[in-house]
Each structure stands twice: as C-alpha cells, then as structure tokens.
XYZ file of C-alpha atoms in Angstrom:
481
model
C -42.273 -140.639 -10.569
C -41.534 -138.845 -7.278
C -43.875 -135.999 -7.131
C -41.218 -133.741 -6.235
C -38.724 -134.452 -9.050
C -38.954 -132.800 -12.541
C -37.602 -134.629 -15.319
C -36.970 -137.399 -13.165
C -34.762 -135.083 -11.167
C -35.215 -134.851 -7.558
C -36.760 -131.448 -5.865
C -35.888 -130.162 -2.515
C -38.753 -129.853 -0.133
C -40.351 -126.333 -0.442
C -39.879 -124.308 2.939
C -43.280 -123.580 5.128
C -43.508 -119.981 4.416
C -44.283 -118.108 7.967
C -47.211 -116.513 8.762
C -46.697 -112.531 9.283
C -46.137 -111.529 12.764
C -47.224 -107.998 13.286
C -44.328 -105.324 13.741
C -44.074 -102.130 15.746
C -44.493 -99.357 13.030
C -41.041 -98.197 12.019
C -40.159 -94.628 13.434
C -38.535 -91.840 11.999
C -34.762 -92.489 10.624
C -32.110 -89.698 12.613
C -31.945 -87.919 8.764
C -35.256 -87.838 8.422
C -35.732 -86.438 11.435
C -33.682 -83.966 11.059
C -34.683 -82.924 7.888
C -37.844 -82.256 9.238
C -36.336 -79.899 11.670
C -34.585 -77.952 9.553
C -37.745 -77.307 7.555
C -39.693 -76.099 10.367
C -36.815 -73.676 11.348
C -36.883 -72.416 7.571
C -40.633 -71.785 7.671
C -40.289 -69.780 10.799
C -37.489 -67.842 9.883
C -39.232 -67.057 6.286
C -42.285 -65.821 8.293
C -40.586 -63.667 11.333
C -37.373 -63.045 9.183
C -38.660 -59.400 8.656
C -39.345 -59.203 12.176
C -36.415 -60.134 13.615
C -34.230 -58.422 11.537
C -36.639 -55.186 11.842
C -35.721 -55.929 15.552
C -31.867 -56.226 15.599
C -31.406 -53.173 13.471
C -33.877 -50.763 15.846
C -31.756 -52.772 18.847
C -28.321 -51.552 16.886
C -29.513 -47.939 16.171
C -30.997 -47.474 19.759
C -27.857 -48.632 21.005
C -25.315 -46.624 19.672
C -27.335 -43.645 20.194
C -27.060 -44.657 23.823
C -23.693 -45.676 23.777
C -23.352 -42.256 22.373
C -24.820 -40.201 24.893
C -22.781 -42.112 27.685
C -19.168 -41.793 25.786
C -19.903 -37.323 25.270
C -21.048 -37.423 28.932
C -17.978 -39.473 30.061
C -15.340 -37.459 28.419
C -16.841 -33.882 28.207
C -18.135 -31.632 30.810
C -21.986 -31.630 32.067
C -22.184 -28.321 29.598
C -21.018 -29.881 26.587
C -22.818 -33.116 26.994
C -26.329 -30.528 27.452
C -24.990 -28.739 23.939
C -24.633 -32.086 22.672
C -28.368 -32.812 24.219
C -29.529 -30.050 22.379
C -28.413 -30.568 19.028
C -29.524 -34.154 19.038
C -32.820 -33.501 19.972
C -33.125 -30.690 16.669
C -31.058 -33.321 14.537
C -34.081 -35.788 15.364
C -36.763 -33.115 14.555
C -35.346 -32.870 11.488
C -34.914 -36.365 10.030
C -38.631 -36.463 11.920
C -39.783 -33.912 9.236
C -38.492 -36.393 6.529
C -40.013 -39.444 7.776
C -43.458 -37.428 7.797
C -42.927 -35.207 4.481
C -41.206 -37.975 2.454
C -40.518 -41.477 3.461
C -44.062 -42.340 5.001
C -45.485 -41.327 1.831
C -43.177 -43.074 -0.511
C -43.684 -45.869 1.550
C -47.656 -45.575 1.208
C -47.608 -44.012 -2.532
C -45.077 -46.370 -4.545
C -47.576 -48.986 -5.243
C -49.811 -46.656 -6.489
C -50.451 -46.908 -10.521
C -48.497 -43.704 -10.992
C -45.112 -43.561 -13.036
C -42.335 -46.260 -12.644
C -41.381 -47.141 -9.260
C -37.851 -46.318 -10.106
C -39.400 -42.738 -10.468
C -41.460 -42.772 -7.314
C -37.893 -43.302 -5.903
C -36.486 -40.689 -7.867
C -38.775 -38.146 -6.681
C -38.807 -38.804 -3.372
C -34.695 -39.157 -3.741
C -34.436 -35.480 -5.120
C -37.147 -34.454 -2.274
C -34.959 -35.591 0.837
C -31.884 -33.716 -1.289
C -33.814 -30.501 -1.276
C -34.690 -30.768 2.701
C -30.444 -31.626 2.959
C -29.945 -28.387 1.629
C -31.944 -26.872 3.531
C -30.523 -28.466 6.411
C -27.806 -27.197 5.536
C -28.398 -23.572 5.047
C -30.853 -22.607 7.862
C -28.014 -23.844 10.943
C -25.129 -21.997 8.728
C -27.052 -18.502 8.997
C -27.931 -19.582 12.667
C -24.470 -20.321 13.151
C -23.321 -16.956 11.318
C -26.155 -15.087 13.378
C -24.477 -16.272 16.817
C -21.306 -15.713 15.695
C -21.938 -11.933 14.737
C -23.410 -11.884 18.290
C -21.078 -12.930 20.283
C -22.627 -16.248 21.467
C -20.511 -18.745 23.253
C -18.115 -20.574 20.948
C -19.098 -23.715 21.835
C -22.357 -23.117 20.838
C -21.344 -22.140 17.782
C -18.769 -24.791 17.038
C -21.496 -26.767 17.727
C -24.518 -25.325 15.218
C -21.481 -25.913 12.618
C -20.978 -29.184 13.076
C -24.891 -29.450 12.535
C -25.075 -27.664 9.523
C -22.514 -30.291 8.300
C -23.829 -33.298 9.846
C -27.233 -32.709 8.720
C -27.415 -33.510 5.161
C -25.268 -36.466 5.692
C -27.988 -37.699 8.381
C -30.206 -37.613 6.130
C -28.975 -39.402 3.474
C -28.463 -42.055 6.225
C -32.417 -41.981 7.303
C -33.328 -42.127 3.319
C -31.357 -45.246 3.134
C -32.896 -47.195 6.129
C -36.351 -45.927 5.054
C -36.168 -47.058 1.538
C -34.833 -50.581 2.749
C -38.421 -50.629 5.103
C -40.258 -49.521 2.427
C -38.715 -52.664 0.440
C -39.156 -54.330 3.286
C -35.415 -55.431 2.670
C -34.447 -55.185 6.287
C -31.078 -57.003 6.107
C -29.978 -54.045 4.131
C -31.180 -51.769 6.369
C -29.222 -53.692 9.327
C -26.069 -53.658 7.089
C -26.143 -49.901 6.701
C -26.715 -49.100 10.160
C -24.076 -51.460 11.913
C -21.400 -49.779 9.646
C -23.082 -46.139 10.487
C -22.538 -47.560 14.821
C -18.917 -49.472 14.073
C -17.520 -45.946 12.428
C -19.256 -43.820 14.792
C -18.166 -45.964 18.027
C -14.691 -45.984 16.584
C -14.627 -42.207 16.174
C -15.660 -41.438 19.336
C -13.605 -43.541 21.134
C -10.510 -41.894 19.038
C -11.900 -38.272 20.396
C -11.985 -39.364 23.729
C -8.626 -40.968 24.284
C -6.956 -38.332 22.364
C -8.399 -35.608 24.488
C -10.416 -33.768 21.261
C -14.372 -35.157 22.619
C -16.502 -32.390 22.285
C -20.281 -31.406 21.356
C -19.000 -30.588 17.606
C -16.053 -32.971 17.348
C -18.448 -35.732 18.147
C -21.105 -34.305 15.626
C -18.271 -34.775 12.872
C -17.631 -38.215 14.039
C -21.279 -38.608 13.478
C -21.541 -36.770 9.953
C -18.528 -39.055 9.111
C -20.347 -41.893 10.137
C -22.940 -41.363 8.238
C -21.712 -39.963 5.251
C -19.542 -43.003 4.269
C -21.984 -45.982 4.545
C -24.765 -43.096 3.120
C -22.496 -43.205 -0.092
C -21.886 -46.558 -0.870
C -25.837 -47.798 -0.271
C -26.551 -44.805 -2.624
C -24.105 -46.521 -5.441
C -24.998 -49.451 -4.942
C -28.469 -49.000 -5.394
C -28.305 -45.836 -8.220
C -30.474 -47.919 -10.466
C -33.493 -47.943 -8.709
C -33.586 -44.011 -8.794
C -34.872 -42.476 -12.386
C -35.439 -38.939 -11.578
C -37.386 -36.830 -14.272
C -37.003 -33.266 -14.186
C -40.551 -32.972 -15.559
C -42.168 -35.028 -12.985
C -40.662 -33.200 -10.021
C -43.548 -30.737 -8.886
C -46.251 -33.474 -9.412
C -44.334 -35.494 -7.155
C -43.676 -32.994 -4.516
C -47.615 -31.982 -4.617
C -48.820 -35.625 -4.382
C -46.107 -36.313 -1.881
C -47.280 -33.249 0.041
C -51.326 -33.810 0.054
C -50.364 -36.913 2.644
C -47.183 -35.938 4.019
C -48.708 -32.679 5.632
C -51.265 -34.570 7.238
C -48.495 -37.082 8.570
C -46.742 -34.265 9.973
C -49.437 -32.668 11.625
C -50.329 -36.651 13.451
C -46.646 -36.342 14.114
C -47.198 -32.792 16.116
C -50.099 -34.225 18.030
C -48.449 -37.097 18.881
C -45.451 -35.142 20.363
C -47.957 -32.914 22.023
C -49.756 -36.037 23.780
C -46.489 -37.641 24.766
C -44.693 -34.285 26.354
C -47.699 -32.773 28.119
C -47.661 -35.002 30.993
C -44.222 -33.265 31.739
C -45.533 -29.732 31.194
C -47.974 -30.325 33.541
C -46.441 -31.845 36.171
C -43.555 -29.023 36.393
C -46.182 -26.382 36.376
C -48.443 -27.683 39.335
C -46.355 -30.120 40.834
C -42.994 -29.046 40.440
C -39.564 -30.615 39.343
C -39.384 -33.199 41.928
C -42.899 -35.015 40.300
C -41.862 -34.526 36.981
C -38.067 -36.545 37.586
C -39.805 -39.002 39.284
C -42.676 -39.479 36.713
C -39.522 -39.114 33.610
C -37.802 -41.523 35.764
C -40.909 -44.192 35.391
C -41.384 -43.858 31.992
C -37.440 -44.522 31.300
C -38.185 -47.867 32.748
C -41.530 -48.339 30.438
C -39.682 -47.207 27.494
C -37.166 -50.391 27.901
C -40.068 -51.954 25.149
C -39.531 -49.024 22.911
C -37.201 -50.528 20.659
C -39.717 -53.613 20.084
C -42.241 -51.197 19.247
C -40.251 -49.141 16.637
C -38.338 -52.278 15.339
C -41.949 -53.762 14.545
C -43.646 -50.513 13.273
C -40.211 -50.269 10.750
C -41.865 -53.526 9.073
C -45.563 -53.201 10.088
C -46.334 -49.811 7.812
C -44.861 -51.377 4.580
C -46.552 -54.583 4.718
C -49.802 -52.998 5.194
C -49.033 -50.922 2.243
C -48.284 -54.491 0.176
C -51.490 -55.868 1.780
C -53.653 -53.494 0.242
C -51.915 -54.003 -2.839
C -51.993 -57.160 -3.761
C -55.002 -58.253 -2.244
C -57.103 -55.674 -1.458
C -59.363 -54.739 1.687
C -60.002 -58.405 3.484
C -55.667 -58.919 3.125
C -55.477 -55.867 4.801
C -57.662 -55.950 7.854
C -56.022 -59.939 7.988
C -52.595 -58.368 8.294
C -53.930 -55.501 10.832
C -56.040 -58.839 12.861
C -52.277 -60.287 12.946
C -50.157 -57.192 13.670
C -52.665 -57.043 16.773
C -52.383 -59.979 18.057
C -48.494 -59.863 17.865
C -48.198 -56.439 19.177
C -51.214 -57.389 22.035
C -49.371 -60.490 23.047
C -45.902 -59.056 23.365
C -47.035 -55.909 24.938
C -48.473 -58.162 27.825
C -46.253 -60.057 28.859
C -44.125 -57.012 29.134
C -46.570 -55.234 31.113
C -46.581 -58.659 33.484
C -42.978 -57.957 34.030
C -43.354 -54.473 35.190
C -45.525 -55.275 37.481
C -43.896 -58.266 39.201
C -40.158 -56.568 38.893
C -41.031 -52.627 37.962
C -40.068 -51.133 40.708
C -37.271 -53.575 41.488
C -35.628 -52.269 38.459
C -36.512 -48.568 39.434
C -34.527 -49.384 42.831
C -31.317 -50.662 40.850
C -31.440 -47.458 38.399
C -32.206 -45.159 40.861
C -30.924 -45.397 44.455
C -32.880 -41.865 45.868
C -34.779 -42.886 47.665
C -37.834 -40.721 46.381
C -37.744 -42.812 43.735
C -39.427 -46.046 45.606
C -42.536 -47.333 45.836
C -44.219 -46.336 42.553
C -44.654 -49.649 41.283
C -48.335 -48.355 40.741
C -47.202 -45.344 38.331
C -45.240 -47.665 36.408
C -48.184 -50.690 36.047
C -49.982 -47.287 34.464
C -47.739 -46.257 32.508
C -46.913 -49.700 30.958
C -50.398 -50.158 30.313
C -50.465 -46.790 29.005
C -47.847 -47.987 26.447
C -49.920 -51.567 25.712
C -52.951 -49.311 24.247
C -50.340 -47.123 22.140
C -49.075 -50.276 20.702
C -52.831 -51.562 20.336
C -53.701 -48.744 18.165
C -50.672 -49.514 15.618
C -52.001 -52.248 13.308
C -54.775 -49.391 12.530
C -52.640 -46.575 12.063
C -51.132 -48.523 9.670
C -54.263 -49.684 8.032
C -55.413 -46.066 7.734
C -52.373 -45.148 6.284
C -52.330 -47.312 3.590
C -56.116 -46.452 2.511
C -54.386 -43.090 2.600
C -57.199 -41.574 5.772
C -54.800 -39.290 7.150
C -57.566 -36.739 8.212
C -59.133 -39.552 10.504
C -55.893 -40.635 11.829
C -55.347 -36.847 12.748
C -58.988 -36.780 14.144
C -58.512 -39.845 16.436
C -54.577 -38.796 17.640
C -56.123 -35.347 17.955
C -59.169 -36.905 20.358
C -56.037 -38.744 22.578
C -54.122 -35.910 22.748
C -57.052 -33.878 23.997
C -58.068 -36.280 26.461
C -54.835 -36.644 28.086
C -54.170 -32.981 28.339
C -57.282 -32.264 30.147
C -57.272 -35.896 32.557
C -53.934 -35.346 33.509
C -54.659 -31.583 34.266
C -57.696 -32.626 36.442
C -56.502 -36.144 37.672
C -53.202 -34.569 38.844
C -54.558 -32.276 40.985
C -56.786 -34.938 42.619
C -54.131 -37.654 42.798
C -50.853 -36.342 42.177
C -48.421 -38.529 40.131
C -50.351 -41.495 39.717
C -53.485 -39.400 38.931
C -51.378 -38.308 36.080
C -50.376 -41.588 34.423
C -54.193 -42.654 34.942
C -55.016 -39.366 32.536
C -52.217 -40.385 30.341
C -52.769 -43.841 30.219
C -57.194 -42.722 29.279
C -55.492 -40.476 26.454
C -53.624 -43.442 25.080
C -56.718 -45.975 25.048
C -58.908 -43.116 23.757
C -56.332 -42.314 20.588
C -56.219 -46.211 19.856
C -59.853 -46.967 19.935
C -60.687 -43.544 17.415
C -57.720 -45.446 15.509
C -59.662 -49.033 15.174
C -63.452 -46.976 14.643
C -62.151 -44.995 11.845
C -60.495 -47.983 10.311
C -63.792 -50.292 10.871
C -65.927 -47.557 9.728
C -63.678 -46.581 5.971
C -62.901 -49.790 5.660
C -65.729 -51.372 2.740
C -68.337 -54.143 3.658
C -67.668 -57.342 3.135
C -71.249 -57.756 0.939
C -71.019 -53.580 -0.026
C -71.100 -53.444 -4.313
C -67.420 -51.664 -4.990
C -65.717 -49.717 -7.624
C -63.307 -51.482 -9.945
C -60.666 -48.998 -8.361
C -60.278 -48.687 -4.445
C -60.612 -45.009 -2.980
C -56.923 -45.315 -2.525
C -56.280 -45.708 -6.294
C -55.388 -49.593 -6.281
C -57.597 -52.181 -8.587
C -60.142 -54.140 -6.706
C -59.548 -57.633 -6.606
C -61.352 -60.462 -7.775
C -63.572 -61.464 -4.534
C -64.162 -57.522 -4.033
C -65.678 -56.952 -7.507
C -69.047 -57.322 -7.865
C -70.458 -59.856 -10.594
C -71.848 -58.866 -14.151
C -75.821 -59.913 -13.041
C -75.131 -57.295 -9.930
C -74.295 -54.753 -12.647
C-alpha cells in the first residue's frame, strides 16, 4: 500500500512548511497611539489642573480690575477716577484684613482635629459676617460725619456706595477663599467670571448712558458681587453648621494665628511701599515715577505669583495632613522648583526686552535706559517668589512668630539699604537695597522652616506641634520607647 494513502485511499503530498523569516517588529496601531496620547494629556492635566485653573481665575480677577480702572478713567473726570482710586485701595485693605483674620486661618486650621469641618466653616462663615457689618457701619458714620461737614458730595456719594459695596465684597472674597481652601479652583473660576461678566456689563451701561461715576461704578461693583455671592452661598449652605456655642472658641483660636498673619501682612506692606517713601523724600517725584514706572513692568508676573500662591498655601496645609513632615518639605522642594524655574525665565525676559517694553509704555523720554533698575527689580521679585514654598510651610506648622521674625528682618533691611544705597547710587542704588531686603526675608523664611521643621532620625510625639497625628514612618518604634 502507497505510503501516503489511508485505507487504501490516496493522500495528497504534505506541503514543506517554511522556515520563519524574521519580521520588523510591528509598531504602534494609529488607536493605540492615540490612546496613549490622550493618557499622557490626562495625567498632566490631573497634576497642573489646580495650577492652571489657580492661574486663569487670578488672570480673570486681575483683569477686570484693570479693565475697571481704564473704563472709570475713560468716562469720568481725572477727579473721580482718583475718588474711585481711593476707595479701591481701602476696599482692598479691607477684604486684606479678612484674608489675614479669617480665611488664612481656616485654610491652615480646618484639618485640625477640632469640631466638624462643616463647623470650622461655620465659624469662620459667621466671622467674615461680623467684619461685613462692620464694613458696613464704620463708612456709614464716615459718610454721615462728611456729610454733617460739608465735604464734597462726591466724596460722599462715594463713602456710600462703600458702605454698601463692602459687605457684598466680602461675601465675594469668602467664596473664592473657601474654593482655595478646597482647593476646588474651578469653582472659584466660575464665581469670579460671573462677578467680571456682570461688572463689565454694568459699567459699560454707566458709561454709554452718561451715569459713570466713582459711586455709580461702586454699585455696579456691589451688584456684581452680591448676585454670584448669593447663589455660591446656596449652593453650598450645607457645608456651613454654625453652633452658637462654639462661636467665641472659634473666634479665639481663629485669632491666636490670624493676628500674627496680619501683623506679616503689615510688614510686608511696609517692605514693599518704603522704596517709594524714600525715594520722594530724598530724591523727589521724578525718581519715584520712574522707579513706580519699573516695577509696573516687573509686576507683569504678579498674577503668576498670586494665581500659584491661591493653590500653594492649601496644599501645604493637606501635605502636613495626610502625611506629615517629609510630605511637606516634598511639596515645599516642588513648589520651589516651580516657582524658581518660572521666575527665571521671566527674569531672562526682562533683561533681553525690559526696557524695550518700558519704551512702548512709556514714551518720556526720562523713562529710557533703566534696563539695569528693572534686571534688579525682577530679581528682586525672583527671591520674593523663592521664599513662598516656606511661607507656606511655616504656615501650615502654624510658626507665625518666625514668619513675622524673618518678614520683619527683610523689611528692616530694605528700609535701611535703600536709605543708604540711594543716596550713594540713586535709583538703581535703591532697587539693589530692595532687591537685599527681598533675598534677606526669603532666606529667614527657608532657616526658620529648616530649623522647626523635625529631624528626619529625631524620636517624635504621637501628635505634631501643630496638633495633627504623626504618621507611620515619623513614629518612633515600641523598642525606642
């Protein structure tokens, strides 16, 4: 029998089988490809999410205050746009005084194993209604005072529309503050572009129908921010508990940090105006518009700076939290870097197109040449922004007094460098003292945090000096005991 039939049926010849030829390896299909792009675009916008949107919504509130400014100046006189000037500049102080008595320390505080957060909000909801009334009643009886004698009606129109603006304001500021403390910046953004569309639209009503003034455009901005104000505050009435019998301890424990906060706030003010002070008193008004003139063009990174601080002091605070010291000096290592590498590359461009851009803003001529000044000053601003990540730091461990030591150190050394250096350089010798003030705040900043901050090898406490539990790696083992 055939040895390829079966049953006496015929087989077919079997088929050589080939050998294997190597094959290029296959690449990437186009789905799979871009699948993989769309994850890397989600992990980066998980991880600078908070970022960015920190930095649109300081880009929308900066703007509309400028846009602001420009629409009272365009359709009012130069004395009602200085009335306006005025009033905006005690509207600030005052939702200042809030940021320092109240919504830095609820920021810091509310992870702190004391009540319900719903009550830490509570409390520091009833806190910010107590400074609204008074916000309201101390520019009424200045506004009655003026009235009984005989001030100038604008001026009093004007410290009206304050006294009714004010509490609004703040109920505004509460909001956005809350959202950072949440770190729940796309509410934040959502309250504050509906705060700059009604605003913008009110103004530009006043102005084309001839009513722009100091106060009417006050009561544009009350309106403003009275409506959003009162729908983020009904929308969100659940995460407020307030208990009558909880009210004093919250105002004394809000109080034993927020005082300190407002005295850093004072020095900080102090550091950042006295260059002006100086320079009108020895070298009169021409130096000082020239030198406000340069920092203008430096503060162009200001809203980076804020936008990142809105989301930098609540993470620290959630740092410390959850995992104790080594998280937080790995968020302040990361905050520094950000900040540090940022901050650079704008100080590059000032110095290769600074005082190009001074030349397109300002055409006087006295205003040329001080490309010098303005590499100063932008460095000046690099070591503010340097000292951040441990401002924060300190903040969360709840070290006010050495923040207020080291802001107090800068502030002394710039008042007494630019006194000296002024007189033996003039203008630049003033940003050189301003600029030695900065790096000498920033560095006390970082030595106070390295020095409270514990060892990595020091035996702890089950309970951090700042009242949260140590974590695992921080507490010590039973044998250590």
């Amino acid at each position: 029998m055939d040895r390829n039939s079966k049953c006496g049926v015929p087989m077919a010849a079997a088929a050589p089988v080939p050998s294997p030829v190597p094959s290029a390896r296959p690449g990437p299909m186009p789905g799979q490809t871009k699948w993989w792009s769309v994850a890397v675009l989600r992990i980066a916008w998980q991880k600078w999410r908070t970022h960015a949107l920190g930095l649109a919504d300081q880009a929308v509130v900066s703007g509309v205050s400028f846009a602001t400014t420009v629409l009272v100046g365009h359709w009012t006189s130069p004395r009602e746009l200085g009335l306006y000037a005025i009033g905006i500049s005690i509207l600030i102080s005052i939702v200042a005084i809030q940021d320092s008595l109240i919504a830095l320390p609820y920021t810091i505080q509310r992870h702190l194993p004391r009540g319900t957060p719903t009550e830490h909000a509570g409390g520091s909801l009833v806190q910010s209604g107590l400074l609204s009334a008074l916000g309201l009643i101390v520019p009424s009886g200045t506004a009655l005072a003026l009235s009984v004698y005989g001030a100038a009606p604008e001026l009093v129109a004007m410290t009206w529309a304050l006294a009714i603006v004010t509490p609004f304001a703040l109920l505004r500021d509460f909001g956005r503050r809350y959202s950072f403390a949440h770190l729940q910046m796309n509410r934040a953004l959502i309250l504050d572009v509906a705060v700059a569309a009604i605003q913008l639209v009110a103004l530009c009503w006043l102005g084309w129908t001839g009513r722009m003034s100091s106060a009417s455009a006050y009561i544009a901005i009350g309106i403003a921010c009275a409506l959003p104000g009162s729908v983020w505050l009904c929308l969100n009435r659940s995460n407020f508990v307030i208990r009558t019998n909880q009210l004093s301890a919250a105002i004394t424990h809000g109080w034993d940090l927020g005082k300190w906060l407002f005295a850093i706030q004072i020095t900080i003010c102090v550091q950042a105006s006295i260059p002006y002070w100086l320079l009108a008193l020895i070298a009169g008004p021409t130096a000082t518009g020239i030198y406000a003139a340069c920092m203008s063009i430096v503060l162009f990174a200001n809203p980076f700076i804020i936008g990142i601080g809105n989301t930098l002091a609540p993470k620290a605070a959630l740092a410390l939290s959850e995992g104790g010291h080594p998280r937080l000096c790995r968020e302040a290592a990361q905050d520094l870097l950000l900040l540090g590498g940022a901050m650079m590359l704008f100080c590059l461009a000032i110095f290769f197109l600074g005082d190009d851009v001074m030349r397109l803003l300002y055409s006087n001529e006295e205003y040329a040449d001080h490309a010098h000044t303005l590499f100063v000053l932008a460095l000046a601003l690099l070591a503010s922004a340097l000292g951040m990540p441990a401002t924060n730091a300190l903040l969360a461990m709840e070290r006010p007094q050495a923040l207020l030591g080291a802001s107090s150190l800068g502030a002394g050394v710039t008042v007494a460098l630019v006194w000296y250096l002024m007189i033996e350089g003039g203008l630049p010798g003033a940003a050189y003292g301003f600029l030695t003030g900065s790096v000498t705040g920033s560095l006390g900043r970082w030595i106070a945090f390295l020095i409270f901050v514990p060892r990595r090898n020091a035996c702890r406490d089950d309970v951090h000096q700042s009242g949260f539990p140590a974590t695992e790696a921080e507490r010590p083992a039973d044998h250590h005991l």
